[in-house]
Amino acid sequence: MKKKLMAFLLLASLLCAALTGCGGSSTEKTPEDGQTQGGSTDAVANEITVGIAQDLDDSLDPHLAVAAGTKEVMFNVFEGLMKPTSTGDLTPAVAESYTVSEDRLTYTFTLREGVKFHNGDEVTAEDVVYSISRCADTTDGTPLVEAFSVIQSVEAVDARTVAITISEPSNEFISYMTTAILPADYDQQDTAPVGTGPFKFVSRAAQDNIVLEKFDEYWGTPAYLDKVTFKIMENADSLVMSLQSGAIDLCSHLTSTQVAQLGDDFYVAEGTMNLVQALYLNNAEKPFDDVRVRQALCYAVDKQGIIDLAFDGYGSPIGSSMYPAFGKYFDESLTNYYTKDVEKAKSLLADAGYPNGFEMTITVPSNYQPHIDTAQVLVEQLKEIGVTAKIELVEWGTWVSDVYAGRQFQSTVVGVDASNMTARALLERFTSDYAKNFINYNNADYDALFQQALVTYDDGEQTAIYKAMEKNLTENAANVYIQDLADLVAVRQGLEGVTFYPIYVLDLSTVRYAQ
């Protein structure tokens, strides 16, 4: 039975691809000793081509980025006062060090000497004041970085010192200092971005490629590669063929089916995507405005079955809007809060007035094969409770404008990431008045818990509140939670250094050709 269903899913995914197109703890299978370097011309030139399944946002300004894929790529170009490490810590970047006042209200940053922007200008306190103030500005209602609403002042103490004062102590404030530092007198970030990272932006051809080059005056450990070209390939078949032909040297977020098609020219580095993949439900749209209907869907879905059938067992099941790499915030007990129970699901539907089930649409971005594969299994599982689900494939830009921004959808399968390594980054989005609450979740108890978390300064107590928020989402079936996807990265033999992070980024500064 499993072989037949796998064959069906593979055929369906190929048909979908023909119609449209497509980091935590990790293990890495290293290149076998004695393997020759693939793509010898690229090796000599010390450059690689990376396949990505979507174009970046129209604007490359890091303060305005929406798509996780944009942040993933531009992680190589921009840095904040602090930057995340692959072990989940924060380390000084543009800042050399910082101190916190005794009352925990003033953060004083000493800037690292000699840090340069990609345009050659040296970073000054004025640039830092500009960048933080810009993201804290409330002129348009809410600040670009919601956590910056607590900022009362940002001041340059001298040329290398900046003091930021907040209205109340915060356990998480320092985590938001990963916000990109930009030059104050530069107004072309949308099209020609300038940061301080190990790679500098060179060019962009919409829907085709983005080119980065090594920044020779980078303050830190320099990148190994001289040039990286990101090749946009929204068609899953084309992506695999480009890997097979040697046109692409590295590609993340592949499915197990895609990986199985690769030959000996590649090895596979395995980590996690650090995404909350779910069937996201528009809580304001019928029939999903009824908690019994949402709960029925949760009881109808076998998440481990999805992982086994669509991903050959790769992936970690989850039960709320938190993934395992977040450690202390992840509540393992919620993973199996709902176990498959067809009769219970049917009973809930009958109580909600849908004894014969209903029809629904699952909108899926056509360039993400893992989400398409997940939706296909969901369709089969939901049939068992009388729910007829139809998959609607849309281009990524349409998904962002209509589903994410416009909230014009019934349900969608995607993965939601954390902008930084805080529980708030994953959970705030479901508060009722949050601009990015695309599922229209509206729960007074949840809102109250979040407000309580903001003014709780004991780490243990705050962690307990965040876990209570996760439980609220689970009990009320805000979404049908599925998994943190495995991240299978195809790496050409001869390349090494792929590093996984507990957030959704792709660090190419560590990638190199083996000597």
Coordinates of C-alpha atoms in Angstrom, one line a residue:
M1 CA 0.0 0.0 0.0
K2 CA 2.8 2.4 0.9
K3 CA 4.6 1.7 -2.4
K4 CA 1.5 2.4 -4.3
L5 CA 0.8 5.7 -2.5
M6 CA 4.4 6.8 -2.9
A7 CA 4.2 6.1 -6.6
F8 CA 1.0 8.2 -6.7
L9 CA 2.6 11.0 -4.8
L10 CA 5.6 11.0 -7.0
L11 CA 3.5 11.1 -10.2
A12 CA 1.3 13.9 -8.8
S13 CA 4.3 16.0 -7.8
L14 CA 5.8 15.6 -11.3
L15 CA 2.5 16.7 -12.8
C16 CA 2.3 19.7 -10.5
A17 CA 5.9 20.6 -11.3
A18 CA 5.2 20.4 -15.0
L19 CA 2.2 22.8 -14.6
T20 CA 4.0 25.4 -12.5
G21 CA 7.3 25.1 -10.8
C22 CA 9.2 24.7 -6.9
G23 CA 19.3 25.4 10.3
G24 CA 19.5 23.6 14.8
S25 CA 21.4 20.4 15.3
S26 CA 22.6 18.6 12.2
T27 CA 24.5 15.8 10.8
E28 CA 26.6 16.1 7.7
K29 CA 27.8 13.4 5.3
T30 CA 31.2 14.7 4.3
P31 CA 32.7 14.1 0.9
E32 CA 34.4 10.8 0.4
D33 CA 38.2 10.8 0.5
G34 CA 39.6 10.8 -3.0
Q35 CA 36.6 12.3 -4.7
T36 CA 37.6 14.8 -7.4
Q37 CA 36.1 18.3 -7.2
G38 CA 32.9 18.6 -9.3
G39 CA 32.6 21.6 -11.5
S40 CA 36.4 22.0 -12.0
T41 CA 36.0 25.4 -13.8
D42 CA 34.0 26.7 -10.8
A43 CA 36.6 25.3 -8.4
V44 CA 39.4 27.1 -10.3
A45 CA 37.4 30.3 -10.3
N46 CA 36.5 29.7 -6.6
E47 CA 32.8 30.3 -7.1
I48 CA 29.6 28.3 -6.9
T49 CA 26.0 28.4 -8.1
V50 CA 23.3 27.9 -5.5
G51 CA 19.8 26.8 -6.6
I52 CA 16.8 28.5 -4.8
A53 CA 13.2 27.9 -5.4
Q54 CA 11.9 31.4 -5.3
D55 CA 12.8 34.9 -6.2
L56 CA 13.5 37.3 -3.4
D57 CA 11.2 40.1 -2.3
D58 CA 10.8 43.0 -4.7
S59 CA 12.7 45.2 -2.2
L60 CA 16.0 43.9 -0.9
D61 CA 16.0 46.3 2.0
P62 CA 16.5 44.0 5.0
H63 CA 14.2 46.1 7.3
L64 CA 11.4 45.5 4.9
A65 CA 11.9 41.9 4.0
V66 CA 8.9 39.6 4.2
A67 CA 9.8 36.3 2.7
A68 CA 11.9 33.8 4.7
G69 CA 13.8 33.1 1.5
T70 CA 14.9 36.7 1.2
K71 CA 16.3 36.7 4.8
E72 CA 17.9 33.3 4.1
V73 CA 20.0 34.7 1.2
M74 CA 20.6 38.2 2.5
F75 CA 22.0 36.8 5.8
N76 CA 25.3 36.8 3.9
V77 CA 25.1 40.5 3.1
F78 CA 23.8 42.2 6.4
E79 CA 24.7 42.1 10.0
G80 CA 23.5 43.7 13.2
L81 CA 25.2 44.9 16.3
M82 CA 25.0 41.2 17.2
K83 CA 24.7 38.1 15.0
P84 CA 23.5 34.6 15.7
T85 CA 25.8 31.6 15.8
S86 CA 25.2 28.1 14.5
T87 CA 25.0 26.9 18.2
G88 CA 22.1 29.2 18.9
D89 CA 24.0 31.9 20.8
L90 CA 24.6 35.6 20.0
T91 CA 28.0 37.1 19.3
P92 CA 29.1 40.7 18.8
A93 CA 29.3 41.7 15.2
V94 CA 29.2 45.4 14.2
A95 CA 29.4 46.0 18.0
E96 CA 32.6 44.9 19.8
S97 CA 30.9 44.6 23.1
Y98 CA 28.0 45.9 25.2
T99 CA 27.0 46.6 28.8
V100 CA 23.6 46.7 30.4
S101 CA 22.8 49.2 33.2
E102 CA 21.9 48.0 36.7
D103 CA 18.2 48.8 36.1
R104 CA 18.3 46.8 32.8
L105 CA 17.0 49.7 30.9
T106 CA 20.0 51.1 29.0
Y107 CA 22.2 49.1 26.6
T108 CA 25.5 50.7 25.7
F109 CA 27.2 49.3 22.6
T110 CA 30.8 49.9 21.8
L111 CA 31.3 49.7 18.0
R112 CA 34.0 47.5 16.6
E113 CA 36.8 49.6 15.1
G114 CA 37.2 49.6 11.4
V115 CA 34.0 47.9 10.3
K116 CA 33.2 48.9 6.8
F117 CA 30.1 49.0 4.7
H118 CA 30.3 47.4 1.2
N119 CA 30.5 50.9 -0.3
G120 CA 33.8 51.5 1.6
D121 CA 32.5 53.8 4.2
E122 CA 33.3 53.1 7.8
V123 CA 30.4 52.3 10.2
T124 CA 29.7 55.1 12.7
A125 CA 27.5 55.6 15.6
E126 CA 25.3 57.8 13.4
D127 CA 24.6 54.8 11.1
V128 CA 23.6 52.7 14.1
V129 CA 21.3 55.4 15.5
Y130 CA 19.7 55.7 12.0
S131 CA 19.2 51.9 11.6
I132 CA 17.7 51.3 15.1
S133 CA 15.6 54.4 15.0
R134 CA 14.2 53.6 11.6
C135 CA 13.0 50.2 12.8
A136 CA 11.6 51.7 16.0
D137 CA 9.7 54.5 14.2
T138 CA 6.0 54.5 14.9
T139 CA 4.9 57.1 12.4
D140 CA 3.0 54.5 10.4
G141 CA 1.4 53.0 13.4
T142 CA 3.6 50.0 14.4
P143 CA 7.4 49.9 14.2
L144 CA 9.2 47.8 11.6
V145 CA 10.5 45.6 14.4
E146 CA 7.6 45.1 16.8
A147 CA 10.0 44.5 19.8
F148 CA 11.4 48.0 19.3
S149 CA 8.2 49.5 20.6
V150 CA 9.8 49.6 24.0
I151 CA 12.7 51.9 22.8
Q152 CA 12.6 55.3 24.4
S153 CA 15.8 56.7 23.0
V154 CA 18.7 55.9 20.7
E155 CA 21.7 58.2 21.2
A156 CA 25.3 58.4 19.9
V157 CA 27.5 58.9 23.0
D158 CA 30.5 59.4 20.8
A159 CA 31.8 58.2 17.4
R160 CA 32.0 54.6 18.6
T161 CA 29.4 54.4 21.3
V162 CA 25.6 54.1 21.1
A163 CA 23.2 54.0 24.1
I164 CA 19.7 52.5 23.7
T165 CA 17.2 53.1 26.5
I166 CA 14.0 51.0 26.8
S167 CA 10.9 51.6 28.8
E168 CA 11.0 48.3 30.7
P169 CA 13.4 45.4 31.3
S170 CA 13.3 42.7 28.7
N171 CA 14.9 39.2 28.6
E172 CA 14.8 39.2 24.8
F173 CA 15.8 42.7 23.7
I174 CA 19.4 41.9 23.0
S175 CA 18.2 39.2 20.5
Y176 CA 16.7 41.9 18.3
M177 CA 20.0 43.6 18.0
T178 CA 20.6 41.3 15.0
T179 CA 18.6 43.9 13.1
A180 CA 20.7 45.0 10.1
I181 CA 22.9 48.1 10.4
L182 CA 22.7 50.2 7.3
P183 CA 24.5 53.4 6.1
A184 CA 22.5 56.5 7.2
D185 CA 23.0 58.5 4.0
Y186 CA 22.2 55.7 1.5
D187 CA 18.7 55.5 -0.2
Q188 CA 19.1 52.6 -2.6
Q189 CA 18.7 49.6 -0.3
D190 CA 15.7 48.4 -2.3
T191 CA 17.7 47.7 -5.5
A192 CA 21.4 47.9 -4.6
P193 CA 21.7 46.8 -0.9
V194 CA 24.7 47.7 1.2
G195 CA 25.6 46.0 4.4
T196 CA 28.6 44.9 6.4
G197 CA 28.5 41.1 5.8
P198 CA 31.1 38.7 4.4
F199 CA 29.5 39.0 0.9
K200 CA 28.5 42.1 -1.0
F201 CA 25.7 42.5 -3.4
V202 CA 26.7 42.7 -7.1
S203 CA 23.6 42.3 -9.3
R204 CA 20.1 41.0 -9.6
A205 CA 18.1 39.8 -12.6
A206 CA 14.5 39.4 -11.5
Q207 CA 13.2 35.8 -11.7
D208 CA 16.7 34.7 -12.8
N209 CA 19.6 35.2 -10.4
I210 CA 21.2 37.2 -7.6
V211 CA 25.0 37.5 -7.6
L212 CA 27.2 38.1 -4.5
E213 CA 30.9 38.5 -4.2
K214 CA 33.4 38.2 -1.3
F215 CA 33.9 41.5 0.5
D216 CA 37.6 41.8 0.8
E217 CA 37.4 44.4 3.6
Y218 CA 35.2 42.3 5.9
W219 CA 36.1 42.9 9.5
G220 CA 35.7 39.2 10.5
T221 CA 36.7 35.8 9.2
P222 CA 36.6 36.2 5.5
A223 CA 34.5 34.1 3.2
Y224 CA 36.3 31.3 1.4
L225 CA 34.4 31.7 -1.9
D226 CA 35.0 34.6 -4.2
K227 CA 31.6 34.6 -5.8
V228 CA 28.2 33.1 -5.3
T229 CA 25.4 33.1 -7.9
F230 CA 21.9 32.2 -6.6
K231 CA 20.0 30.7 -9.5
I232 CA 16.2 31.0 -9.2
M233 CA 14.5 27.8 -10.4
E234 CA 10.8 27.6 -9.4
N235 CA 10.2 24.4 -11.4
A236 CA 11.2 21.3 -9.3
D237 CA 12.1 19.2 -12.3
S238 CA 14.4 21.9 -13.7
L239 CA 16.1 22.2 -10.3
V240 CA 16.9 18.5 -10.2
M241 CA 18.1 18.5 -13.9
S242 CA 20.3 21.5 -13.2
L243 CA 21.9 19.6 -10.3
Q244 CA 22.4 16.5 -12.4
S245 CA 23.9 18.5 -15.3
G246 CA 26.4 20.4 -13.1
A247 CA 24.8 23.8 -13.5
I248 CA 24.1 24.0 -9.8
D249 CA 26.6 23.2 -7.1
L250 CA 24.5 23.4 -3.9
C251 CA 20.8 23.4 -3.2
S252 CA 18.9 23.4 0.1
H253 CA 15.4 22.2 1.1
L254 CA 15.2 19.3 -1.3
T255 CA 12.7 16.4 -0.8
S256 CA 13.8 12.9 -0.3
T257 CA 12.5 12.1 -3.8
Q258 CA 14.7 14.8 -5.3
V259 CA 17.7 13.6 -3.4
A260 CA 17.2 10.1 -4.6
Q261 CA 17.6 11.3 -8.2
L262 CA 21.1 12.7 -7.6
G263 CA 24.1 10.7 -8.6
D264 CA 27.6 10.3 -7.1
D265 CA 28.6 13.9 -7.9
F266 CA 26.7 15.0 -4.7
Y267 CA 26.6 14.2 -1.1
V268 CA 23.7 15.2 1.2
A269 CA 24.1 17.4 4.3
E270 CA 21.1 16.9 6.6
G271 CA 19.8 19.3 9.2
T272 CA 16.4 20.9 10.0
M273 CA 14.7 23.8 8.2
N274 CA 13.7 25.4 11.5
L275 CA 10.2 26.1 10.2
V276 CA 6.7 25.4 11.6
Q277 CA 5.1 23.5 8.8
A278 CA 1.3 23.3 9.2
L279 CA -2.0 23.4 7.4
Y280 CA -2.6 27.0 8.3
L281 CA -6.3 27.8 8.7
N282 CA -8.1 31.2 8.2
N283 CA -9.9 31.4 11.5
A284 CA -12.1 34.2 10.2
E285 CA -13.5 32.1 7.3
K286 CA -16.2 29.5 7.4
P287 CA -16.0 26.7 8.4
F288 CA -12.8 27.4 10.2
D289 CA -14.3 30.0 12.4
D290 CA -15.6 27.1 14.5
V291 CA -13.1 25.5 16.8
R292 CA -14.8 22.1 16.5
V293 CA -14.1 22.1 12.8
R294 CA -10.5 23.0 13.3
Q295 CA -10.1 20.3 16.0
A296 CA -11.8 17.8 13.7
L297 CA -9.1 18.4 11.1
C298 CA -6.4 17.9 13.7
Y299 CA -7.9 14.5 14.7
A300 CA -8.2 13.5 11.0
V301 CA -4.5 14.1 10.2
D302 CA -1.7 11.6 10.9
K303 CA 1.4 13.8 10.9
Q304 CA 3.8 10.9 11.2
G305 CA 2.0 9.3 8.2
I306 CA 2.8 12.5 6.2
I307 CA 6.4 12.4 7.2
D308 CA 6.7 8.7 6.3
L309 CA 4.8 8.8 3.0
A310 CA 6.0 12.2 1.6
F311 CA 9.4 12.5 3.2
D312 CA 10.7 8.9 3.7
G313 CA 10.6 9.5 7.4
Y314 CA 12.7 12.7 7.4
G315 CA 11.3 15.4 9.7
S316 CA 10.3 16.0 13.3
P317 CA 6.5 16.1 14.2
I318 CA 5.4 19.1 16.2
G319 CA 2.1 20.1 17.9
S320 CA 2.2 23.8 18.1
S321 CA 4.0 26.9 16.7
M322 CA 7.4 26.0 18.1
Y323 CA 10.1 23.7 16.7
P324 CA 12.7 21.6 18.6
A325 CA 15.7 23.7 18.0
F326 CA 14.2 26.3 20.3
G327 CA 15.1 24.0 23.2
K328 CA 13.5 25.2 26.4
Y329 CA 10.5 26.8 24.7
F330 CA 9.6 23.6 22.8
D331 CA 6.8 21.6 24.5
E332 CA 7.2 17.9 23.5
S333 CA 3.9 17.0 25.2
L334 CA 1.9 18.9 22.6
T335 CA 3.3 16.9 19.7
N336 CA 0.7 14.1 20.3
Y337 CA -2.1 16.2 21.7
Y338 CA -4.2 15.1 18.8
T339 CA -3.8 11.5 17.6
K340 CA -5.6 10.3 14.6
D341 CA -9.2 9.5 15.5
V342 CA -11.6 9.4 12.6
E343 CA -14.7 8.8 14.6
K344 CA -14.0 11.7 17.0
A345 CA -13.3 13.9 14.0
K346 CA -16.6 13.0 12.4
S347 CA -18.5 13.6 15.7
L348 CA -17.0 17.1 16.0
L349 CA -18.0 17.9 12.5
A350 CA -21.5 16.7 13.1
D351 CA -21.7 18.8 16.3
A352 CA -20.6 21.8 14.2
G353 CA -23.3 21.2 11.7
Y354 CA -21.3 19.4 9.0
P355 CA -22.4 15.7 9.4
N356 CA -21.5 15.1 5.7
G357 CA -18.3 17.0 5.8
F358 CA -17.6 19.9 3.5
E359 CA -15.4 21.1 0.6
M360 CA -12.3 23.2 1.2
T361 CA -9.3 24.7 -0.7
I362 CA -5.7 24.3 0.2
T363 CA -3.7 27.1 -1.4
V364 CA 0.0 26.1 -1.9
P365 CA 2.9 28.1 -3.3
S366 CA 3.8 26.1 -6.5
N367 CA 7.6 26.5 -6.1
Y368 CA 7.8 24.6 -2.8
Q369 CA 7.6 20.9 -3.6
P370 CA 7.7 19.8 0.1
H371 CA 4.5 21.8 0.8
I372 CA 2.8 20.4 -2.4
D373 CA 3.7 16.8 -1.3
T374 CA 2.3 17.5 2.2
A375 CA -0.9 18.9 0.8
Q376 CA -1.4 15.8 -1.4
V377 CA -1.2 13.5 1.6
L378 CA -3.6 15.8 3.5
V379 CA -6.1 15.5 0.7
E380 CA -6.2 11.7 1.1
Q381 CA -6.3 11.8 4.9
L382 CA -9.2 14.3 5.0
K383 CA -11.3 12.2 2.7
E384 CA -11.7 9.7 5.6
I385 CA -13.8 12.2 7.5
G386 CA -15.8 13.4 4.6
V387 CA -13.9 16.5 3.8
T388 CA -13.1 17.1 0.2
A389 CA -10.0 19.2 -0.2
K390 CA -8.8 20.8 -3.5
I391 CA -5.3 21.9 -4.0
E392 CA -4.8 25.3 -5.6
L393 CA -1.3 26.0 -6.8
V394 CA -0.3 29.7 -7.0
E395 CA 3.0 31.5 -7.8
W396 CA 5.0 32.7 -4.8
G397 CA 4.3 36.4 -5.4
T398 CA 0.6 35.6 -5.5
W399 CA 0.8 33.7 -2.3
V400 CA 2.5 36.6 -0.5
S401 CA 0.0 39.2 -1.8
D402 CA -3.2 37.3 -1.6
V403 CA -2.7 34.8 1.2
Y404 CA -0.1 36.3 3.5
A405 CA -0.9 40.0 3.1
G406 CA -4.4 39.9 1.8
R407 CA -5.6 37.0 4.0
Q408 CA -7.8 35.8 1.1
F409 CA -7.7 32.1 1.6
Q410 CA -9.3 29.2 3.4
S411 CA -6.2 27.1 4.2
T412 CA -2.6 26.9 3.1
V413 CA 0.4 24.6 3.6
V414 CA 3.6 26.6 4.3
G415 CA 6.4 26.8 6.8
V416 CA 6.6 29.8 9.2
D417 CA 10.1 30.8 10.4
A418 CA 11.4 32.9 13.3
S419 CA 13.1 36.2 12.4
N420 CA 15.4 35.7 15.4
M421 CA 16.1 33.2 18.1
T422 CA 13.2 34.2 20.5
A423 CA 9.9 32.5 21.3
R424 CA 8.3 35.9 20.7
A425 CA 9.3 35.7 17.1
L426 CA 7.2 32.7 16.5
L427 CA 4.3 33.4 18.9
E428 CA 3.6 37.1 18.6
R429 CA 2.2 36.7 15.1
F430 CA -1.0 35.1 16.4
T431 CA -2.0 38.0 18.7
S432 CA -5.3 39.4 17.5
D433 CA -4.0 42.9 16.5
Y434 CA -0.6 41.8 15.0
A435 CA -0.2 42.9 11.4
K436 CA 1.3 39.6 10.3
N437 CA -1.5 37.5 11.9
F438 CA -2.4 36.1 8.5
I439 CA -4.6 33.3 10.0
N440 CA -6.8 35.9 11.8
Y441 CA -6.5 34.1 15.2
N442 CA -8.4 36.0 17.8
N443 CA -8.3 34.7 21.3
A444 CA -8.5 37.0 24.4
D445 CA -6.7 34.5 26.6
Y446 CA -3.8 34.3 24.1
D447 CA -3.5 38.1 23.9
A448 CA -3.5 38.3 27.7
L449 CA -0.7 35.7 28.0
F450 CA 1.4 37.6 25.5
Q451 CA 1.1 40.9 27.4
Q452 CA 2.0 39.0 30.6
A453 CA 5.1 37.6 28.8
L454 CA 6.2 41.1 27.8
V455 CA 6.4 42.3 31.5
T456 CA 7.8 39.1 33.0
Y457 CA 11.5 39.4 33.6
D458 CA 12.2 36.1 35.3
D459 CA 13.4 33.7 32.5
G460 CA 11.7 30.6 33.9
E461 CA 8.4 32.4 34.4
Q462 CA 8.5 33.9 31.0
T463 CA 9.3 30.5 29.4
A464 CA 6.3 29.0 31.2
I465 CA 4.0 31.7 29.8
Y466 CA 5.3 31.1 26.3
K467 CA 4.5 27.4 26.7
A468 CA 1.0 28.3 27.9
M469 CA 0.6 30.3 24.7
E470 CA 1.7 27.3 22.6
K471 CA -0.8 25.1 24.5
N472 CA -3.5 27.7 23.8
L473 CA -2.8 27.4 20.0
T474 CA -2.9 23.7 20.3
E475 CA -6.1 23.3 22.4
N476 CA -7.9 25.8 20.1
A477 CA -6.6 24.1 17.0
A478 CA -5.4 27.4 15.5
N479 CA -3.8 25.4 12.8
V480 CA -3.1 21.7 12.0
Y481 CA 0.5 21.4 13.0
I482 CA 2.6 18.9 11.2
Q483 CA 6.4 19.1 11.3
D484 CA 9.7 20.8 11.3
L485 CA 10.9 19.8 7.9
A486 CA 14.2 18.1 7.5
D487 CA 16.6 20.2 5.4
L488 CA 18.3 18.0 2.8
V489 CA 21.1 19.9 1.1
A490 CA 22.7 18.6 -2.0
V491 CA 26.4 19.6 -2.0
R492 CA 28.7 18.9 -4.9
Q493 CA 31.6 16.6 -4.1
G494 CA 34.6 18.7 -3.4
L495 CA 32.7 21.3 -1.4
E496 CA 32.6 21.4 2.4
G497 CA 31.6 23.5 5.3
V498 CA 27.8 23.6 5.1
T499 CA 26.6 24.9 8.5
F500 CA 23.1 24.7 10.0
Y501 CA 21.6 27.3 12.3
P502 CA 18.6 27.2 14.6
I503 CA 17.0 29.8 12.4
Y504 CA 16.2 29.9 8.7
V505 CA 19.4 31.1 7.1
L506 CA 22.0 29.9 4.6
D507 CA 25.5 30.9 5.7
L508 CA 27.8 30.6 2.7
S509 CA 30.8 32.2 4.3
T510 CA 31.9 28.8 5.7
V511 CA 31.5 26.9 2.4
R512 CA 34.7 26.1 0.6
Y513 CA 36.4 23.8 -1.9
A514 CA 38.4 21.1 -0.2
Q515 CA 42.1 21.4 -0.4

